[in-house]
PDB file of C-alpha atoms in Angstrom:
ATOM      1  CA  MET A   1     -21.285   8.432   6.363  1.00 45.00           C
ATOM      2  CA  ARG A   2     -24.593   9.815   4.555  1.00 56.00           C
ATOM      3  CA  PRO A   3     -25.223   7.628   1.713  1.00 72.00           C
ATOM      4  CA  TYR A   4     -25.790   8.656  -1.914  1.00 77.00           C
ATOM      5  CA  SER A   5     -29.578   8.594  -3.655  1.00 84.00           C
ATOM      6  CA  THR A   6     -29.742   7.282  -7.239  1.00 88.00           C
ATOM      7  CA  ARG A   7     -29.953  10.737  -8.656  1.00 86.00           C
ATOM      8  CA  GLN A   8     -26.671  11.461  -7.103  1.00 81.00           C
ATOM      9  CA  VAL A   9     -24.890   8.143  -8.328  1.00 82.00           C
ATOM     10  CA  ALA A  10     -26.567   8.718 -12.249  1.00 84.00           C
ATOM     11  CA  GLU A  11     -25.028  12.658 -12.113  1.00 81.00           C
ATOM     12  CA  LEU A  12     -21.428  11.033 -10.792  1.00 74.00           C
ATOM     13  CA  LEU A  13     -21.328   8.876 -13.722  1.00 76.00           C
ATOM     14  CA  GLY A  14     -22.871  10.860 -16.162  1.00 78.00           C
ATOM     15  CA  THR A  15     -25.691   7.690 -16.616  1.00 82.00           C
ATOM     16  CA  SER A  16     -29.419   7.779 -16.171  1.00 87.00           C
ATOM     17  CA  PRO A  17     -30.936   7.470 -13.143  1.00 89.00           C
ATOM     18  CA  ALA A  18     -32.684   3.891 -14.743  1.00 90.00           C
ATOM     19  CA  ARG A  19     -29.076   2.545 -15.416  1.00 86.00           C
ATOM     20  CA  VAL A  20     -28.244   2.595 -11.930  1.00 86.00           C
ATOM     21  CA  ARG A  21     -31.379   1.081 -11.170  1.00 87.00           C
ATOM     22  CA  SER A  22     -30.497  -2.130 -13.222  1.00 85.00           C
ATOM     23  CA  LEU A  23     -26.650  -2.207 -12.167  1.00 83.00           C
ATOM     24  CA  ALA A  24     -28.075  -2.004  -8.714  1.00 83.00           C
ATOM     25  CA  GLN A  25     -29.822  -5.204  -9.449  1.00 82.00           C
ATOM     26  CA  ARG A  26     -27.260  -6.934 -10.243  1.00 76.00           C
ATOM     27  CA  GLU A  27     -25.484  -9.413  -7.336  1.00 67.00           C
ATOM     28  CA  PHE A  28     -22.571  -7.360  -7.266  1.00 72.00           C
ATOM     29  CA  LEU A  29     -24.074  -4.493  -5.234  1.00 76.00           C
ATOM     30  CA  THR A  30     -26.173  -4.547  -2.371  1.00 76.00           C
ATOM     31  CA  PRO A  31     -27.277  -0.715  -1.559  1.00 82.00           C
ATOM     32  CA  ALA A  32     -29.286  -0.039   1.166  1.00 85.00           C
ATOM     33  CA  ARG A  33     -32.954   1.524   1.173  1.00 86.00           C
ATOM     34  CA  ASN A  34     -34.557   4.182   3.274  1.00 84.00           C
ATOM     35  CA  GLU A  35     -37.969   4.132   5.043  1.00 85.00           C
ATOM     36  CA  LYS A  36     -39.461   4.871   1.850  1.00 85.00           C
ATOM     37  CA  GLY A  37     -37.709   1.847  -0.032  1.00 85.00           C
ATOM     38  CA  GLN A  38     -35.577   4.198  -2.084  1.00 88.00           C
ATOM     39  CA  LEU A  39     -32.219   3.067  -3.345  1.00 88.00           C
ATOM     40  CA  ARG A  40     -29.095   4.284  -0.673  1.00 85.00           C
ATOM     41  CA  PHE A  41     -25.881   4.217  -1.938  1.00 82.00           C
ATOM     42  CA  SER A  42     -22.157   3.439   0.157  1.00 75.00           C
ATOM     43  CA  PHE A  43     -19.083   4.995  -1.589  1.00 67.00           C
ATOM     44  CA  GLN A  44     -18.162   1.587  -2.506  1.00 68.00           C
ATOM     45  CA  ASP A  45     -21.379   0.932  -4.092  1.00 75.00           C
ATOM     46  CA  LEU A  46     -20.023   3.763  -6.757  1.00 75.00           C
ATOM     47  CA  VAL A  47     -16.873   2.236  -7.119  1.00 72.00           C
ATOM     48  CA  LEU A  48     -18.849  -0.838  -7.836  1.00 75.00           C
ATOM     49  CA  LEU A  49     -21.229   1.008 -10.244  1.00 80.00           C
ATOM     50  CA  ARG A  50     -18.553   3.208 -12.202  1.00 77.00           C
ATOM     51  CA  THR A  51     -16.332   0.354 -12.673  1.00 75.00           C
ATOM     52  CA  ALA A  52     -19.226  -1.721 -13.969  1.00 80.00           C
ATOM     53  CA  ASN A  53     -20.250   1.408 -16.226  1.00 77.00           C
ATOM     54  CA  GLY A  54     -16.745   1.522 -17.620  1.00 75.00           C
ATOM     55  CA  LEU A  55     -16.359  -1.986 -18.782  1.00 76.00           C
ATOM     56  CA  LEU A  56     -19.560  -2.347 -20.102  1.00 80.00           C
ATOM     57  CA  GLU A  57     -18.807   0.755 -22.136  1.00 77.00           C
ATOM     58  CA  ALA A  58     -15.108  -0.687 -23.117  1.00 72.00           C
ATOM     59  CA  GLY A  59     -17.207  -3.749 -24.658  1.00 78.00           C
ATOM     60  CA  VAL A  60     -16.500  -6.554 -21.656  1.00 77.00           C
ATOM     61  CA  GLN A  61     -19.529  -9.155 -22.462  1.00 81.00           C
ATOM     62  CA  PRO A  62     -21.887  -8.101 -19.275  1.00 82.00           C
ATOM     63  CA  ARG A  63     -22.118 -11.358 -17.754  1.00 79.00           C
ATOM     64  CA  ARG A  64     -18.451 -11.819 -17.786  1.00 78.00           C
ATOM     65  CA  VAL A  65     -18.737  -8.174 -15.801  1.00 79.00           C
ATOM     66  CA  TRP A  66     -21.243  -9.173 -13.462  1.00 79.00           C
ATOM     67  CA  ARG A  67     -19.149 -12.431 -12.548  1.00 76.00           C
ATOM     68  CA  ALA A  68     -15.684 -10.674 -12.232  1.00 75.00           C
ATOM     69  CA  LEU A  69     -16.840  -8.418  -9.487  1.00 76.00           C
ATOM     70  CA  ARG A  70     -18.774 -11.089  -7.284  1.00 74.00           C
ATOM     71  CA  ALA A  71     -15.760 -12.738  -7.008  1.00 70.00           C
ATOM     72  CA  ALA A  72     -13.691  -9.546  -6.438  1.00 67.00           C
ATOM     73  CA  ARG A  73     -16.089  -8.364  -3.324  1.00 67.00           C
ATOM     74  CA  THR A  74     -15.530 -11.871  -2.289  1.00 63.00           C
ATOM     75  CA  ARG A  75     -11.898 -12.571  -2.534  1.00 58.00           C
ATOM     76  CA  LEU A  76     -11.139  -8.798  -1.033  1.00 55.00           C
ATOM     77  CA  PRO A  77     -10.686  -9.198   2.962  1.00 48.00           C
ATOM     78  CA  ALA A  78     -13.728  -6.891   4.748  1.00 46.00           C
ATOM     79  CA  ASP A  79     -11.522  -4.453   5.823  1.00 42.00           C
ATOM     80  CA  GLN A  80     -10.244  -3.363   2.718  1.00 46.00           C
ATOM     81  CA  PRO A  81     -11.754  -0.623   0.912  1.00 47.00           C
ATOM     82  CA  LEU A  82     -13.117  -1.625  -3.041  1.00 50.00           C
ATOM     83  CA  SER A  83     -11.824   2.282  -3.903  1.00 48.00           C
ATOM     84  CA  SER A  84      -8.095   0.839  -2.936  1.00 50.00           C
ATOM     85  CA  VAL A  85      -8.223  -1.035  -6.218  1.00 56.00           C
ATOM     86  CA  ARG A  86      -8.218  -0.771 -10.168  1.00 62.00           C
ATOM     87  CA  VAL A  87     -10.190  -3.150 -12.337  1.00 63.00           C
ATOM     88  CA  LEU A  88      -9.265  -3.213 -15.930  1.00 62.00           C
ATOM     89  CA  ALA A  89     -10.107  -4.603 -18.986  1.00 60.00           C
ATOM     90  CA  ASP A  90      -7.202  -6.345 -21.150  1.00 58.00           C
ATOM     91  CA  GLY A  91      -9.797  -7.050 -24.086  1.00 59.00           C
ATOM     92  CA  GLN A  92     -12.569  -9.298 -22.510  1.00 60.00           C
ATOM     93  CA  ARG A  93     -10.453 -10.561 -19.326  1.00 62.00           C
ATOM     94  CA  VAL A  94     -10.763  -8.727 -16.374  1.00 66.00           C
ATOM     95  CA  LEU A  95      -8.278  -7.787 -14.586  1.00 65.00           C
ATOM     96  CA  ILE A  96      -8.196  -6.622 -10.822  1.00 63.00           C
ATOM     97  CA  ARG A  97      -5.036  -4.808  -9.470  1.00 63.00           C
ATOM     98  CA  GLU A  98      -3.856  -4.528  -6.168  1.00 57.00           C
ATOM     99  CA  ARG A  99      -0.959  -2.485  -4.398  1.00 50.00           C
ATOM    100  CA  ASP A 100       1.161  -5.351  -5.541  1.00 48.00           C
ATOM    101  CA  THR A 101      -0.403  -7.687  -7.702  1.00 52.00           C
ATOM    102  CA  ALA A 102      -2.719  -8.357 -10.417  1.00 55.00           C
ATOM    103  CA  TRP A 103      -5.364 -11.589 -10.763  1.00 56.00           C
ATOM    104  CA  GLU A 104      -8.014 -12.628 -12.183  1.00 60.00           C
ATOM    105  CA  PRO A 105     -11.396 -12.696 -10.272  1.00 59.00           C
ATOM    106  CA  GLU A 106     -12.665 -15.374 -12.274  1.00 55.00           C
ATOM    107  CA  SER A 107      -9.843 -18.200 -11.804  1.00 54.00           C
ATOM    108  CA  GLY A 108      -8.250 -16.571  -9.091  1.00 53.00           C
ATOM    109  CA  GLN A 109      -4.924 -17.081 -10.736  1.00 53.00           C
ATOM    110  CA  THR A 110      -2.327 -13.939 -10.083  1.00 49.00           C
ATOM    111  CA  ILE A 111      -0.687 -12.488 -13.228  1.00 44.00           C
ATOM    112  CA  LEU A 112       2.743 -11.566 -12.426  1.00 41.00           C
ATOM    113  CA  ALA A 113       2.994  -9.226 -15.026  1.00 38.00           C
ATOM    114  CA  PHE A 114       0.599  -7.463 -17.720  1.00 37.00           C
ATOM    115  CA  ALA A 115       1.872  -8.809 -21.173  1.00 36.00           C
ATOM    116  CA  VAL A 116       3.286  -6.169 -23.233  1.00 33.00           C
ATOM    117  CA  GLU A 117       1.320  -5.224 -26.601  1.00 40.00           C
ATOM    118  CA  ASP A 118       1.212  -7.179 -29.737  1.00 40.00           C
ATOM    119  CA  LEU A 119       3.396  -4.222 -31.869  1.00 38.00           C
ATOM    120  CA  ALA A 120       5.795  -4.058 -28.593  1.00 44.00           C
ATOM    121  CA  ALA A 121       6.557  -7.848 -28.616  1.00 47.00           C
ATOM    122  CA  LYS A 122       6.798  -7.881 -32.210  1.00 44.00           C
ATOM    123  CA  VAL A 123       9.083  -4.900 -32.153  1.00 46.00           C
ATOM    124  CA  ALA A 124      11.334  -5.527 -29.185  1.00 49.00           C
ATOM    125  CA  PRO A 125      13.722  -7.854 -31.168  1.00 55.00           C
ATOM    126  CA  LEU A 126      14.338  -5.079 -33.901  1.00 51.00           C
ATOM    127  CA  VAL A 127      14.769  -2.550 -30.955  1.00 51.00           C
ATOM    128  CA  MET A 128      17.529  -4.989 -29.068  1.00 59.00           C
ATOM    129  CA  ALA A 129      19.199  -6.442 -31.892  1.00 60.00           C
ATOM    130  CA  ALA A 130      20.031  -2.598 -32.836  1.00 55.00           C
ATOM    131  CA  ALA A 131      21.004  -1.543 -29.084  1.00 57.00           C
ATOM    132  CA  PRO A 132      24.847  -2.219 -28.877  1.00 63.00           C
ATOM    133  CA  GLN A 133      25.155  -0.046 -31.944  1.00 65.00           C
ATOM    134  CA  ALA A 134      22.461   2.588 -30.171  1.00 58.00           C
ATOM    135  CA  ARG A 135      24.560   2.676 -27.094  1.00 67.00           C
ATOM    136  CA  ALA A 136      27.683   3.147 -28.720  1.00 64.00           C
ATOM    137  CA  ARG A 137      26.063   6.080 -30.730  1.00 68.00           C
ATOM    138  CA  ALA A 138      25.010   7.666 -28.036  1.00 69.00           C
ATOM    139  CA  ASN A 139      26.811  10.707 -26.350  1.00 75.00           C
ATOM    140  CA  THR A 140      24.325  13.522 -24.893  1.00 86.00           C
ATOM    141  CA  SER A 141      21.383  12.988 -22.468  1.00 84.00           C
ATOM    142  CA  ASP A 142      18.742  13.083 -24.327  1.00 86.00           C
ATOM    143  CA  GLU A 143      20.266  10.526 -26.860  1.00 86.00           C
ATOM    144  CA  TRP A 144      20.141   8.073 -24.047  1.00 87.00           C
ATOM    145  CA  PHE A 145      16.581   9.115 -22.826  1.00 88.00           C
ATOM    146  CA  GLU A 146      15.679   8.090 -26.487  1.00 83.00           C
ATOM    147  CA  LEU A 147      17.126   5.092 -26.455  1.00 82.00           C
ATOM    148  CA  ALA A 148      16.039   4.336 -22.490  1.00 85.00           C
ATOM    149  CA  LEU A 149      12.130   5.522 -23.789  1.00 80.00           C
ATOM    150  CA  GLU A 150      12.826   2.373 -27.102  1.00 77.00           C
ATOM    151  CA  PHE A 151      13.119  -0.231 -24.453  1.00 79.00           C
ATOM    152  CA  ASP A 152      10.513   0.964 -21.975  1.00 79.00           C
ATOM    153  CA  GLN A 153       8.187   1.217 -24.923  1.00 69.00           C
ATOM    154  CA  VAL A 154       9.336  -2.845 -25.610  1.00 67.00           C
ATOM    155  CA  GLY A 155       9.327  -3.833 -22.083  1.00 74.00           C
ATOM    156  CA  ALA A 156      13.217  -4.051 -21.418  1.00 78.00           C
ATOM    157  CA  GLY A 157      13.239  -2.791 -17.847  1.00 82.00           C
ATOM    158  CA  GLU A 158      16.601  -3.315 -17.195  1.00 87.00           C
ATOM    159  CA  ASP A 159      18.298  -2.308 -20.334  1.00 85.00           C
ATOM    160  CA  ALA A 160      15.606   1.019 -20.064  1.00 88.00           C
ATOM    161  CA  THR A 161      16.736   1.165 -16.134  1.00 91.00           C
ATOM    162  CA  ALA A 162      20.195   1.554 -17.442  1.00 90.00           C
ATOM    163  CA  ALA A 163      20.019   4.354 -20.336  1.00 89.00           C
ATOM    164  CA  TYR A 164      17.827   6.119 -17.600  1.00 92.00           C
ATOM    165  CA  ARG A 165      20.319   6.529 -14.801  1.00 92.00           C
ATOM    166  CA  GLU A 166      23.264   7.571 -18.199  1.00 91.00           C
ATOM    167  CA  ALA A 167      21.031  10.219 -18.727  1.00 92.00           C
ATOM    168  CA  ILE A 168      20.881  11.783 -15.675  1.00 94.00           C
ATOM    169  CA  SER A 169      24.339  10.847 -15.221  1.00 90.00           C
ATOM    170  CA  LEU A 170      24.952  13.564 -18.006  1.00 90.00           C
ATOM    171  CA  ASP A 171      22.353  15.806 -17.251  1.00 92.00           C
ATOM    172  CA  GLY A 172      21.606  16.752 -13.231  1.00 92.00           C
ATOM    173  CA  THR A 173      18.255  18.498 -14.643  1.00 94.00           C
ATOM    174  CA  HIS A 174      17.089  15.487 -16.579  1.00 93.00           C
ATOM    175  CA  VAL A 175      13.461  15.998 -15.027  1.00 94.00           C
ATOM    176  CA  ASN A 176      11.742  13.180 -17.284  1.00 93.00           C
ATOM    177  CA  ALA A 177      14.546  10.584 -17.161  1.00 93.00           C
ATOM    178  CA  ARG A 178      14.182  10.749 -13.658  1.00 95.00           C
ATOM    179  CA  ILE A 179       9.946  10.318 -13.276  1.00 94.00           C
ATOM    180  CA  ASN A 180      10.438   7.161 -15.759  1.00 93.00           C
ATOM    181  CA  LEU A 181      13.387   5.701 -13.790  1.00 94.00           C
ATOM    182  CA  GLY A 182      10.722   6.123 -11.428  1.00 94.00           C
ATOM    183  CA  ARG A 183       8.153   4.701 -12.559  1.00 92.00           C
ATOM    184  CA  LEU A 184       9.905   1.561 -13.483  1.00 91.00           C
ATOM    185  CA  LEU A 185      11.628   1.143  -9.673  1.00 93.00           C
ATOM    186  CA  HIS A 186       7.830   2.017  -8.658  1.00 92.00           C
ATOM    187  CA  ASN A 187       6.691  -0.925 -10.563  1.00 88.00           C
ATOM    188  CA  ASP A 188       8.533  -2.871  -9.393  1.00 89.00           C
ATOM    189  CA  ARG A 189       8.093  -2.043  -5.852  1.00 91.00           C
ATOM    190  CA  ALA A 190      11.617   0.203  -4.989  1.00 95.00           C
ATOM    191  CA  TYR A 191       9.459   2.480  -3.185  1.00 95.00           C
ATOM    192  CA  ARG A 192      11.352   4.597  -1.450  1.00 96.00           C
ATOM    193  CA  GLN A 193      13.940   4.575  -4.269  1.00 97.00           C
ATOM    194  CA  ALA A 194      11.323   6.118  -7.000  1.00 96.00           C
ATOM    195  CA  GLU A 195      10.269   8.677  -3.939  1.00 97.00           C
ATOM    196  CA  GLU A 196      13.544  10.159  -4.116  1.00 97.00           C
ATOM    197  CA  LEU A 197      13.467  10.391  -8.018  1.00 96.00           C
ATOM    198  CA  TYR A 198       9.772  11.961  -8.093  1.00 96.00           C
ATOM    199  CA  ARG A 199      11.124  14.723  -5.429  1.00 97.00           C
ATOM    200  CA  ASP A 200      14.202  15.224  -7.207  1.00 97.00           C
ATOM    201  CA  ALA A 201      12.203  15.822 -10.159  1.00 96.00           C
ATOM    202  CA  LEU A 202       9.998  18.230  -8.027  1.00 96.00           C
ATOM    203  CA  ARG A 203      12.807  20.199  -6.610  1.00 97.00           C
ATOM    204  CA  ILE A 204      13.858  20.980 -10.103  1.00 96.00           C
ATOM    205  CA  ASP A 205      10.703  21.584 -11.640  1.00 96.00           C
ATOM    206  CA  PRO A 206       7.953  22.280  -9.096  1.00 95.00           C
ATOM    207  CA  GLY A 207       5.449  22.977 -11.910  1.00 94.00           C
ATOM    208  CA  SER A 208       5.498  19.398 -13.087  1.00 93.00           C
ATOM    209  CA  ALA A 209       2.397  17.484 -12.251  1.00 93.00           C
ATOM    210  CA  ILE A 210       2.947  14.487 -13.263  1.00 92.00           C
ATOM    211  CA  ALA A 211       6.184  14.198 -11.387  1.00 94.00           C
ATOM    212  CA  ALA A 212       4.026  15.401  -8.253  1.00 95.00           C
ATOM    213  CA  PHE A 213       1.109  12.451  -8.747  1.00 94.00           C
ATOM    214  CA  ASN A 214       3.671   9.903  -9.549  1.00 94.00           C
ATOM    215  CA  LEU A 215       4.889  11.351  -5.948  1.00 96.00           C
ATOM    216  CA  GLY A 216       1.635  11.098  -4.839  1.00 95.00           C
ATOM    217  CA  VAL A 217       0.889   7.674  -5.711  1.00 93.00           C
ATOM    218  CA  VAL A 218       4.277   6.460  -4.030  1.00 95.00           C
ATOM    219  CA  LEU A 219       3.368   8.100  -0.707  1.00 96.00           C
ATOM    220  CA  GLU A 220      -0.246   6.304  -1.019  1.00 93.00           C
ATOM    221  CA  ASP A 221       1.399   2.822  -1.699  1.00 92.00           C
ATOM    222  CA  GLN A 222       3.731   3.395   1.802  1.00 93.00           C
ATOM    223  CA  GLY A 223       0.504   4.275   3.896  1.00 93.00           C
ATOM    224  CA  ALA A 224       1.764   8.262   4.144  1.00 96.00           C
ATOM    225  CA  LEU A 225      -2.167   9.391   2.914  1.00 95.00           C
ATOM    226  CA  GLN A 226      -1.857  13.135   4.477  1.00 96.00           C
ATOM    227  CA  GLU A 227       1.354  13.529   2.629  1.00 97.00           C
ATOM    228  CA  ALA A 228       0.223  11.887  -0.586  1.00 96.00           C
ATOM    229  CA  MET A 229      -2.973  14.315  -0.158  1.00 97.00           C
ATOM    230  CA  GLU A 230      -1.272  17.308  -0.187  1.00 97.00           C
ATOM    231  CA  THR A 231       0.836  16.293  -3.028  1.00 97.00           C
ATOM    232  CA  TYR A 232      -1.904  15.580  -5.176  1.00 96.00           C
ATOM    233  CA  ARG A 233      -3.151  18.941  -4.217  1.00 97.00           C
ATOM    234  CA  HIS A 234       0.037  20.442  -5.789  1.00 96.00           C
ATOM    235  CA  ALA A 235      -0.575  18.549  -9.235  1.00 95.00           C
ATOM    236  CA  LEU A 236      -3.940  19.867  -9.165  1.00 96.00           C
ATOM    237  CA  SER A 237      -2.430  23.757  -8.995  1.00 96.00           C
ATOM    238  CA  VAL A 238       0.163  22.960 -11.366  1.00 94.00           C
ATOM    239  CA  ASP A 239      -2.713  21.709 -13.690  1.00 93.00           C
ATOM    240  CA  PRO A 240      -6.040  21.086 -12.750  1.00 94.00           C
ATOM    241  CA  ALA A 241      -7.220  19.244 -15.979  1.00 91.00           C
ATOM    242  CA  LEU A 242      -6.013  15.759 -14.333  1.00 88.00           C
ATOM    243  CA  PRO A 243      -8.519  13.163 -13.721  1.00 87.00           C
ATOM    244  CA  ASP A 244      -6.849  10.627 -11.783  1.00 87.00           C
ATOM    245  CA  VAL A 245      -5.564  13.519  -9.366  1.00 91.00           C
ATOM    246  CA  HIS A 246      -8.882  14.327  -8.965  1.00 92.00           C
ATOM    247  CA  TYR A 247     -10.310  10.602  -8.235  1.00 89.00           C
ATOM    248  CA  ASN A 248      -7.448   9.693  -5.955  1.00 91.00           C
ATOM    249  CA  LEU A 249      -8.142  12.684  -3.978  1.00 94.00           C
ATOM    250  CA  ALA A 250     -12.193  11.471  -3.665  1.00 92.00           C
ATOM    251  CA  ARG A 251     -11.247   8.134  -2.717  1.00 89.00           C
ATOM    252  CA  LEU A 252      -8.854   9.570  -0.077  1.00 93.00           C
ATOM    253  CA  TYR A 253     -11.601  12.035   1.459  1.00 93.00           C
ATOM    254  CA  GLU A 254     -14.402   9.880   1.581  1.00 89.00           C
ATOM    255  CA  GLN A 255     -12.166   7.544   3.749  1.00 87.00           C
ATOM    256  CA  GLN A 256     -10.913  10.392   6.116  1.00 90.00           C
ATOM    257  CA  GLY A 257     -15.278  11.175   6.330  1.00 89.00           C
ATOM    258  CA  GLU A 258     -15.277  14.392   3.973  1.00 92.00           C
ATOM    259  CA  ARG A 259     -17.764  13.559   2.181  1.00 89.00           C
ATOM    260  CA  GLN A 260     -17.899  16.773  -0.093  1.00 91.00           C
ATOM    261  CA  ALA A 261     -14.583  17.244  -0.407  1.00 93.00           C
ATOM    262  CA  ALA A 262     -14.592  13.493  -2.021  1.00 91.00           C
ATOM    263  CA  LEU A 263     -18.017  14.692  -4.090  1.00 90.00           C
ATOM    264  CA  ARG A 264     -16.210  17.658  -5.611  1.00 93.00           C
ATOM    265  CA  HIS A 265     -13.131  15.978  -6.562  1.00 93.00           C
ATOM    266  CA  PHE A 266     -15.376  12.999  -7.990  1.00 89.00           C
ATOM    267  CA  ALA A 267     -17.258  15.128  -9.754  1.00 89.00           C
ATOM    268  CA  SER A 268     -14.788  16.978 -11.439  1.00 92.00           C
ATOM    269  CA  PHE A 269     -12.907  13.037 -12.170  1.00 87.00           C
ATOM    270  CA  ARG A 270     -16.316  12.819 -14.310  1.00 83.00           C
ATOM    271  CA  ASP A 271     -16.222  15.914 -16.152  1.00 85.00           C
ATOM    272  CA  LEU A 272     -12.287  15.931 -17.406  1.00 84.00           C
ATOM    273  CA  ARG A 273     -12.985  12.258 -18.519  1.00 74.00           C
ATOM    274  CA  SER A 274     -16.565  13.072 -20.238  1.00 71.00           C
ATOM    275  CA  GLU A 275     -14.502  16.067 -21.857  1.00 71.00           C
ATOM    276  CA  ARG A 276     -11.731  13.720 -23.259  1.00 59.00           C
ATOM    277  CA  ASP A 277     -13.626  10.763 -24.125  1.00 54.00           C
ATOM    278  CA  GLY A 278     -16.419  13.249 -26.000  1.00 51.00           C
ATOM    279  CA  VAL A 279     -19.242  12.269 -24.064  1.00 44.00           C
ATOM    280  CA  THR A 280     -21.753  15.435 -23.581  1.00 40.00           C
TER     281      THR A 280
END
């Protein structure tokens, strides 16, 4: 595939060519050079540059960013595209999220679950203590849905699952309960069940961009890439301003060698994120 120039990468990332050249000097990246000695970047380089830039802007110490990305590139199989993973910042810790696991690239330690935020941890005992009375008072699907949300927000997955199911049993058209229940099952790798719930949500409300996006992700996780792309495109037909849908499509188009389509969606992702973050 044709490589990207420094100027093209800078435009796609919304940064300066000088910053791109500075990042390219780090050992986590090995860009090629053309016959004139100019830097040329692959799509995987572009993903790494975007990740490094984002971590630095999030306040992660540069030395930690370089170590984490070098370790990530070393550990990942050679045939696994780096665009298939997510790199996240948890305070000053860097986490690599693959389809089924998360791990710390510096230590190699696998993280079985992301910690619930401190606030949620403090609220959790109060929610659980009030749960029996809340269950006794819940009569309508919306009341069960609100109860499920409380459980969900404090990490009480089993209770949230049961409450979402109760909401659905009382109202067979409750789209949000299906989406949230699907997400919980999706996180537990119950892909088929999650897929069915997302499809049900879309049948009830074809205009639900979130249901379409989630369905695209679970299809991608099962290797149904063409159908995932169709579903992502449907999500954008409903709401063109979803940055993560553009990013996922950019990855998949690049994997298929459709460079112009990948560039177009990556540029849309960049612009939408900049608008959201108030960057000009």
